[in-house]
mmCIF file of C-alpha atoms and ligand atoms in Angstrom:
data_model
loop_
_atom_site.group_PDB
_atom_site.id
_atom_site.type_symbol
_atom_site.label_atom_id
_atom_site.label_comp_id
_atom_site.label_asym_id
_atom_site.label_seq_id
_atom_site.Cartn_x
_atom_site.Cartn_y
_atom_site.Cartn_z
ATOM 1 C CA MET O 26 24.223 -30.827 -3.482
ATOM 2 C CA ARG O 27 21.307 -28.800 -1.426
ATOM 3 C CA ASN O 28 17.596 -30.340 -2.276
ATOM 4 C CA ILE O 29 14.505 -28.231 -1.530
ATOM 5 C CA ALA O 30 14.143 -29.082 1.988
ATOM 6 C CA ASP O 31 18.003 -28.291 3.019
ATOM 7 C CA THR O 32 17.808 -25.244 1.570
ATOM 8 C CA LEU O 33 14.340 -24.019 3.297
ATOM 9 C CA ARG O 34 15.813 -25.756 6.595
ATOM 10 C CA GLU O 35 18.911 -23.418 6.690
ATOM 11 C CA ALA O 36 17.043 -20.378 5.697
ATOM 12 C CA ILE O 37 14.522 -20.613 7.515
ATOM 13 C CA THR O 38 17.112 -21.076 10.709
ATOM 14 C CA SER O 39 19.351 -17.645 9.461
ATOM 15 C CA ILE O 40 15.788 -15.414 8.881
ATOM 16 C CA GLY O 41 14.600 -16.452 12.366
ATOM 17 C CA ASP O 42 18.123 -15.681 14.397
ATOM 18 C CA ILE O 43 19.241 -12.570 12.328
ATOM 19 C CA LEU O 44 16.163 -11.225 11.776
ATOM 20 C CA ALA O 45 14.243 -11.974 15.540
ATOM 21 C CA LEU O 46 11.164 -13.610 13.213
ATOM 22 C CA ASP O 47 9.189 -16.436 14.621
ATOM 23 C CA PRO O 48 8.937 -19.821 13.076
ATOM 24 C CA THR O 49 5.936 -19.349 10.900
ATOM 25 C CA ALA O 50 6.927 -15.694 9.631
ATOM 26 C CA SER O 51 10.349 -17.375 8.946
ATOM 27 C CA ARG O 52 9.185 -20.482 7.170
ATOM 28 C CA ILE O 53 6.969 -17.951 5.160
ATOM 29 C CA GLU O 54 9.654 -15.592 4.210
ATOM 30 C CA ALA O 55 12.358 -18.818 2.895
ATOM 31 C CA GLN O 56 9.379 -19.996 1.171
ATOM 32 C CA CYS O 57 8.258 -17.279 -1.079
ATOM 33 C CA LEU O 58 12.429 -16.330 -1.968
ATOM 34 C CA LEU O 59 12.787 -20.184 -2.931
ATOM 35 C CA GLN O 60 9.160 -19.803 -4.619
ATOM 36 C CA HIS O 61 10.233 -16.898 -6.817
ATOM 37 C CA VAL O 62 13.737 -18.215 -7.450
ATOM 38 C CA LEU O 63 12.371 -21.243 -9.156
ATOM 39 C CA SER O 64 9.246 -19.767 -10.481
ATOM 40 C CA VAL O 65 7.335 -22.061 -9.179
ATOM 41 C CA PRO O 66 3.817 -22.491 -6.425
ATOM 42 C CA ARG O 67 4.753 -22.752 -2.522
ATOM 43 C CA VAL O 68 2.759 -26.390 -3.244
ATOM 44 C CA TYR O 69 5.504 -27.527 -5.048
ATOM 45 C CA LEU O 70 7.809 -27.051 -2.580
ATOM 46 C CA LEU O 71 6.113 -29.219 -0.610
ATOM 47 C CA ALA O 72 5.658 -31.540 -3.179
ATOM 48 C CA HIS O 73 9.381 -32.127 -4.045
ATOM 49 C CA PRO O 74 11.342 -31.552 -0.836
ATOM 50 C CA GLU O 75 14.388 -34.148 -2.558
ATOM 51 C CA GLN O 76 14.927 -32.104 -5.830
ATOM 52 C CA THR O 77 18.313 -30.512 -5.955
ATOM 53 C CA LEU O 78 19.518 -27.141 -6.887
ATOM 54 C CA SER O 79 21.256 -26.413 -9.913
ATOM 55 C CA GLU O 80 23.992 -23.549 -8.839
ATOM 56 C CA VAL O 81 22.742 -21.326 -10.424
ATOM 57 C CA GLN O 82 19.398 -21.157 -8.654
ATOM 58 C CA ARG O 83 21.268 -22.219 -5.479
ATOM 59 C CA ASP O 84 23.424 -18.972 -6.009
ATOM 60 C CA ALA O 85 20.070 -16.844 -7.233
ATOM 61 C CA PHE O 86 18.617 -18.020 -3.776
ATOM 62 C CA ASP O 87 22.015 -17.061 -1.736
ATOM 63 C CA ALA O 88 22.159 -13.831 -2.654
ATOM 64 C CA LEU O 89 18.226 -12.811 -2.213
ATOM 65 C CA LEU O 90 18.598 -14.272 1.406
ATOM 66 C CA GLN O 91 21.753 -12.590 2.266
ATOM 67 C CA ARG O 92 19.496 -9.001 1.025
ATOM 68 C CA ARG O 93 16.652 -10.628 3.299
ATOM 69 C CA LEU O 94 19.220 -11.220 6.281
ATOM 70 C CA ARG O 95 20.601 -7.326 5.927
ATOM 71 C CA GLY O 96 16.874 -5.958 6.497
ATOM 72 C CA GLU O 97 15.459 -5.307 2.425
ATOM 73 C CA PRO O 98 11.979 -5.854 2.768
ATOM 74 C CA ILE O 99 10.668 -9.167 0.927
ATOM 75 C CA ALA O 100 8.122 -6.907 -1.396
ATOM 76 C CA HIS O 101 11.380 -5.293 -2.772
ATOM 77 C CA LEU O 102 12.647 -8.670 -3.079
ATOM 78 C CA LEU O 103 9.987 -10.535 -4.751
ATOM 79 C CA GLY O 104 9.433 -7.232 -6.853
ATOM 80 C CA GLU O 105 5.705 -7.684 -6.346
ATOM 81 C CA ARG O 106 3.380 -7.291 -2.815
ATOM 82 C CA GLU O 107 -0.344 -8.614 -3.252
ATOM 83 C CA PHE O 108 -3.120 -6.576 -2.526
ATOM 84 C CA PHE O 109 -6.860 -6.426 -2.666
ATOM 85 C CA GLY O 110 -6.483 -9.393 -4.995
ATOM 86 C CA MET O 111 -4.098 -7.761 -7.141
ATOM 87 C CA ASN O 112 -0.577 -8.506 -7.905
ATOM 88 C CA LEU O 113 1.137 -5.031 -7.541
ATOM 89 C CA LYS O 114 4.701 -4.162 -8.585
ATOM 90 C CA VAL O 115 6.753 -2.946 -5.964
ATOM 91 C CA THR O 116 9.937 -0.965 -6.309
ATOM 92 C CA PRO O 117 11.804 1.355 -3.739
ATOM 93 C CA ALA O 118 10.196 4.327 -5.254
ATOM 94 C CA THR O 119 6.743 3.584 -3.469
ATOM 95 C CA LEU O 120 5.573 2.919 -0.191
ATOM 96 C CA ILE O 121 4.644 -1.451 -0.167
ATOM 97 C CA PRO O 122 0.967 -1.803 -0.017
ATOM 98 C CA ARG O 123 0.073 -3.069 3.559
ATOM 99 C CA PRO O 124 -2.899 -5.137 4.365
ATOM 100 C CA ASP O 125 -4.624 -2.389 6.860
ATOM 101 C CA THR O 126 -4.946 -0.124 3.837
ATOM 102 C CA GLU O 127 -7.356 -2.907 2.240
ATOM 103 C CA LEU O 128 -9.641 -0.988 4.546
ATOM 104 C CA ILE O 129 -9.831 2.390 2.797
ATOM 105 C CA VAL O 130 -10.831 0.779 -0.461
ATOM 106 C CA GLU O 131 -13.914 -1.130 1.357
ATOM 107 C CA LEU O 132 -14.753 2.176 3.007
ATOM 108 C CA ALA O 133 -14.074 3.454 -1.147
ATOM 109 C CA LEU O 134 -16.634 0.698 -2.448
ATOM 110 C CA ASN O 135 -19.116 1.056 -0.425
ATOM 111 C CA ARG O 136 -19.661 4.435 -0.925
ATOM 112 C CA ILE O 137 -19.597 4.160 -4.899
ATOM 113 C CA PRO O 138 -22.576 3.396 -6.579
ATOM 114 C CA HIS O 139 -22.870 0.475 -9.358
ATOM 115 C CA THR O 140 -23.675 2.459 -13.036
ATOM 116 C CA GLN O 141 -24.194 5.753 -13.039
ATOM 117 C CA PRO O 142 -20.650 7.958 -13.740
ATOM 118 C CA TYR O 143 -18.558 8.993 -10.544
ATOM 119 C CA ARG O 144 -15.336 10.635 -9.871
ATOM 120 C CA VAL O 145 -12.730 9.632 -7.316
ATOM 121 C CA LEU O 146 -8.779 11.245 -6.755
ATOM 122 C CA ASP O 147 -6.503 9.170 -5.119
ATOM 123 C CA MET O 148 -3.745 11.586 -3.422
ATOM 124 C CA GLY O 149 -0.153 10.220 -3.070
ATOM 125 C CA THR O 150 -1.234 6.801 -5.292
ATOM 126 C CA GLY O 151 2.366 5.536 -5.013
ATOM 127 C CA SER O 152 2.508 1.626 -6.458
ATOM 128 C CA GLY O 153 -1.638 3.182 -7.461
ATOM 129 C CA ALA O 154 -2.589 0.105 -4.993
ATOM 130 C CA ILE O 155 -5.941 2.107 -4.032
ATOM 131 C CA ALA O 156 -6.232 3.902 -6.997
ATOM 132 C CA LEU O 157 -6.542 0.575 -9.109
ATOM 133 C CA ALA O 158 -7.969 -1.529 -6.477
ATOM 134 C CA ILE O 159 -10.956 0.744 -6.584
ATOM 135 C CA ALA O 160 -11.285 1.275 -10.462
ATOM 136 C CA LYS O 161 -11.323 -2.538 -10.880
ATOM 137 C CA HIS O 162 -13.856 -3.073 -8.910
ATOM 138 C CA LYS O 163 -15.756 0.379 -9.863
ATOM 139 C CA PRO O 164 -15.821 0.075 -13.828
ATOM 140 C CA ASN O 165 -18.056 2.831 -13.643
ATOM 141 C CA THR O 166 -15.443 5.095 -11.892
ATOM 142 C CA GLU O 167 -13.377 6.851 -13.395
ATOM 143 C CA VAL O 168 -10.004 7.435 -11.092
ATOM 144 C CA VAL O 169 -7.391 10.430 -11.242
ATOM 145 C CA ALA O 170 -4.281 9.406 -9.191
ATOM 146 C CA VAL O 171 -1.600 11.945 -8.257
ATOM 147 C CA ASP O 172 1.409 11.740 -6.853
ATOM 148 C CA VAL O 173 4.541 14.183 -6.671
ATOM 149 C CA SER O 174 6.981 11.273 -7.641
ATOM 150 C CA GLN O 175 7.888 10.877 -11.035
ATOM 151 C CA ASP O 176 9.105 7.069 -10.021
ATOM 152 C CA ALA O 177 6.355 6.700 -8.209
ATOM 153 C CA LEU O 178 4.047 7.351 -11.381
ATOM 154 C CA ALA O 179 6.195 5.528 -13.348
ATOM 155 C CA VAL O 180 5.801 1.989 -11.200
ATOM 156 C CA ALA O 181 1.977 2.845 -10.821
ATOM 157 C CA ILE O 182 1.334 3.183 -14.313
ATOM 158 C CA GLU O 183 2.976 0.116 -14.857
ATOM 159 C CA ASN O 184 0.593 -1.899 -12.886
ATOM 160 C CA ALA O 185 -2.446 -0.448 -14.228
ATOM 161 C CA GLN O 186 -1.280 -1.333 -17.830
ATOM 162 C CA ARG O 187 -0.087 -4.981 -16.464
ATOM 163 C CA LEU O 188 -3.214 -5.932 -14.916
ATOM 164 C CA LYS O 189 -5.325 -3.566 -18.041
ATOM 165 C CA ILE O 190 -7.278 -1.217 -15.427
ATOM 166 C CA PRO O 191 -8.386 1.611 -18.884
ATOM 167 C CA ASN O 192 -10.705 4.071 -15.928
ATOM 168 C CA VAL O 193 -7.886 5.074 -14.313
ATOM 169 C CA SER O 194 -5.532 8.333 -15.444
ATOM 170 C CA PHE O 195 -2.260 9.307 -13.415
ATOM 171 C CA ILE O 196 -1.043 13.097 -12.837
ATOM 172 C CA ARG O 197 1.794 14.166 -11.406
ATOM 173 C CA SER O 198 1.376 16.668 -9.100
ATOM 174 C CA ASP O 199 1.842 17.929 -4.901
ATOM 175 C CA TRP O 200 -1.916 17.281 -3.018
ATOM 176 C CA PHE O 201 -4.344 19.708 -5.395
ATOM 177 C CA SER O 202 -1.532 21.611 -7.243
ATOM 178 C CA ALA O 203 -2.173 20.167 -10.726
ATOM 179 C CA LEU O 204 -5.798 20.310 -10.107
ATOM 180 C CA ASN O 205 -7.451 23.412 -10.227
ATOM 181 C CA GLY O 206 -11.202 23.571 -11.115
ATOM 182 C CA GLN O 207 -11.668 19.518 -10.746
ATOM 183 C CA ARG O 208 -14.333 18.087 -8.919
ATOM 184 C CA PHE O 209 -14.968 14.467 -7.712
ATOM 185 C CA ASP O 210 -16.998 12.630 -5.725
ATOM 186 C CA LEU O 211 -15.052 10.821 -3.394
ATOM 187 C CA ILE O 212 -11.246 11.988 -2.562
ATOM 188 C CA VAL O 213 -9.265 8.431 -0.749
ATOM 189 C CA SER O 214 -5.449 9.055 0.428
ATOM 190 C CA ASN O 215 -2.787 6.960 2.165
ATOM 191 C CA PRO O 216 -0.888 10.227 3.022
ATOM 192 C CA PRO O 217 2.616 10.313 5.227
ATOM 193 C CA TYR O 218 1.100 10.212 8.511
ATOM 194 C CA ILE O 219 4.207 9.263 10.671
ATOM 195 C CA SER O 220 5.973 11.824 12.901
ATOM 196 C CA SER O 221 9.000 12.818 11.942
ATOM 197 C CA GLY O 222 10.959 11.683 15.126
ATOM 198 C CA ASP O 223 9.352 8.310 15.602
ATOM 199 C CA ILE O 224 11.988 5.634 16.019
ATOM 200 C CA HIS O 225 10.050 2.625 13.870
ATOM 201 C CA LEU O 226 11.473 5.159 10.549
ATOM 202 C CA SER O 227 14.851 3.604 11.102
ATOM 203 C CA GLN O 228 13.442 -0.147 11.989
ATOM 204 C CA GLY O 229 12.607 -2.950 9.538
ATOM 205 C CA ASP O 230 10.926 -2.211 6.224
ATOM 206 C CA LEU O 231 10.349 1.328 6.924
ATOM 207 C CA ARG O 232 14.144 1.825 6.303
ATOM 208 C CA PHE O 233 14.056 0.864 2.450
ATOM 209 C CA GLU O 234 10.879 3.134 1.752
ATOM 210 C CA PRO O 235 10.223 6.391 0.680
ATOM 211 C CA LEU O 236 10.470 8.768 3.791
ATOM 212 C CA SER O 237 8.516 11.166 1.640
ATOM 213 C CA ALA O 238 6.039 8.738 1.482
ATOM 214 C CA LEU O 239 5.979 7.811 5.304
ATOM 215 C CA ALA O 240 6.828 11.350 7.581
ATOM 216 C CA SER O 241 4.647 14.192 7.595
ATOM 217 C CA GLY O 242 5.721 17.026 10.397
ATOM 218 C CA ALA O 243 6.285 16.802 14.223
ATOM 219 C CA ASP O 244 2.574 15.495 14.649
ATOM 220 C CA GLY O 245 2.509 13.190 11.629
ATOM 221 C CA LEU O 246 -0.504 15.399 10.318
ATOM 222 C CA ASP O 247 1.186 18.207 8.498
ATOM 223 C CA ASP O 248 -0.208 16.267 4.803
ATOM 224 C CA ILE O 249 -3.572 15.653 6.272
ATOM 225 C CA ARG O 250 -4.085 19.571 7.921
ATOM 226 C CA ARG O 251 -3.473 20.278 4.047
ATOM 227 C CA ILE O 252 -5.327 17.779 2.671
ATOM 228 C CA VAL O 253 -8.463 18.872 4.343
ATOM 229 C CA SER O 254 -8.114 22.149 4.362
ATOM 230 C CA ALA O 255 -7.912 22.153 1.095
ATOM 231 C CA ALA O 256 -10.243 19.177 0.006
ATOM 232 C CA PRO O 257 -14.203 21.121 0.056
ATOM 233 C CA GLN O 258 -12.514 22.735 -2.908
ATOM 234 C CA TYR O 259 -12.209 20.068 -5.145
ATOM 235 C CA LEU O 260 -15.203 17.840 -3.763
ATOM 236 C CA THR O 261 -19.302 18.043 -5.290
ATOM 237 C CA ALA O 262 -21.553 18.466 -2.928
ATOM 238 C CA ASN O 263 -22.172 15.343 -0.874
ATOM 239 C CA GLY O 264 -18.830 14.094 -1.721
ATOM 240 C CA TRP O 265 -16.522 12.411 0.268
ATOM 241 C CA LEU O 266 -12.913 12.572 1.831
ATOM 242 C CA LEU O 267 -11.704 9.245 3.446
ATOM 243 C CA LEU O 268 -7.836 9.267 5.147
ATOM 244 C CA GLU O 269 -5.809 6.507 6.638
ATOM 245 C CA HIS O 270 -3.876 7.298 9.585
ATOM 246 C CA GLY O 271 -1.838 6.377 12.536
ATOM 247 C CA TYR O 272 -3.066 4.417 15.325
ATOM 248 C CA ASP O 273 -3.014 7.380 17.727
ATOM 249 C CA GLN O 274 -4.728 10.085 14.783
ATOM 250 C CA ALA O 275 -8.274 9.307 14.363
ATOM 251 C CA GLY O 276 -9.414 11.434 17.226
ATOM 252 C CA SER O 277 -7.355 14.539 15.426
ATOM 253 C CA VAL O 278 -8.352 13.859 12.167
ATOM 254 C CA ARG O 279 -12.342 13.867 13.102
ATOM 255 C CA ASP O 280 -11.748 17.239 14.939
ATOM 256 C CA LEU O 281 -9.927 18.259 11.465
ATOM 257 C CA LEU O 282 -12.494 17.722 9.592
ATOM 258 C CA THR O 283 -15.379 18.645 12.061
ATOM 259 C CA GLN O 284 -13.746 21.655 11.834
ATOM 260 C CA ARG O 285 -13.474 22.207 7.899
ATOM 261 C CA GLY O 286 -17.126 21.750 8.019
ATOM 262 C CA PHE O 287 -17.374 17.882 7.275
ATOM 263 C CA VAL O 288 -20.323 16.367 8.756
ATOM 264 C CA GLU O 289 -21.063 11.903 8.973
ATOM 265 C CA VAL O 290 -17.730 12.274 10.572
ATOM 266 C CA PHE O 291 -16.659 8.614 11.326
ATOM 267 C CA SER O 292 -13.391 6.352 12.016
ATOM 268 C CA GLU O 293 -13.165 2.787 11.259
ATOM 269 C CA LYS O 294 -11.025 0.086 12.716
ATOM 270 C CA ASP O 295 -8.718 -2.028 10.607
ATOM 271 C CA LEU O 296 -8.033 -5.974 10.934
ATOM 272 C CA ALA O 297 -5.969 -4.849 14.328
ATOM 273 C CA GLY O 298 -8.987 -3.187 15.414
ATOM 274 C CA ILE O 299 -7.435 0.458 15.450
ATOM 275 C CA GLU O 300 -9.193 2.936 14.396
ATOM 276 C CA ARG O 301 -6.843 3.543 10.586
ATOM 277 C CA VAL O 302 -9.655 5.517 8.288
ATOM 278 C CA THR O 303 -11.624 8.787 9.279
ATOM 279 C CA GLY O 304 -13.816 10.333 6.767
ATOM 280 C CA GLY O 305 -16.299 12.494 6.478
ATOM 281 C CA LYS O 306 -18.942 14.153 3.673
ATOM 282 C CA LEU O 307 -19.035 17.626 2.538
ATOM 283 C CA PRO O 308 -22.755 18.975 3.017
ATOM 284 C CA ASP O 309 -24.707 20.458 0.549
ATOM 285 C CA SER O 310 -24.855 23.860 0.953
ATOM 286 C CA LYS O 311 -20.349 24.051 0.308
HETATM 287 N N1 LIG T 30 1.245 2.184 7.598
HETATM 288 C C1 LIG T 30 2.757 2.698 7.798
HETATM 289 C C2 LIG T 30 3.554 2.175 8.896
HETATM 290 O O1 LIG T 30 2.681 2.271 10.140
HETATM 291 C C3 LIG T 30 2.642 3.929 7.209
HETATM 292 C C4 LIG T 30 2.259 4.148 6.185
HETATM 293 C C5 LIG T 30 1.876 5.790 6.058
HETATM 294 O O2 LIG T 30 2.973 6.425 6.091
HETATM 295 N N2 LIG T 30 1.051 5.984 5.055
HETATM 296 O O3 LIG T 30 4.464 1.751 8.362
#
């Protein structure tokens, strides 16, 4: 009979050895998996180390642990990921929301007024993370979220329903293709931006995420170029475009925005001190 403490100890060792994670990360992962199987908060595991697992619980835990040891992302095993204080359903159909992406949400929220009507477009919404965070915190906005993937949209729509966020709508669209004639005050996107030759695509969590949400041509900028080039036709005068990008792309994205006529072009650093979001404003005269 294995109890909670033994189960965690063995799992921490396996995760550390096989996935080469440090002890803290291994412990957090083992705890997350066991919390999920037992449907208890973390504090319960700490308070009841001697509690024995039933056979069903033990089998369920072992099955999840084996999948994790084969590399499947924790978010896929739990079926959810926390983002900007919301619990989002996550499946292999979308990118797993990253903590770094909270930056683009904050930059968007800072630009949105509190009361007057405001239209926001989220391009390549995936799980809906950015669109839902903005819609939730700015009830005066009307958020439109697009994705080319029907499977991703199904996840995003379920997240909106679960979280009861009414001011967001979802449209299947290949970037701007389904949005003719529409104008937005703010466009945000966390598009694919990894170079298609990048070795990281064959490592870690990225192996289990949709390539279409990650890779974008030889320099990773193909989709960003498409978005920047078309965005002025879909923005109101003084409208903002905010883009997440890779660690070494800020200068290129600033150049693209400036060349396309955007003003007040800036880049902002993420939690790790890396320039992660670049934005610009459409001038009045456009
Ligand atoms: N930030 C992600 C990573 O480097 C990539 C996300 C993206 O391509 N939009 O793993």
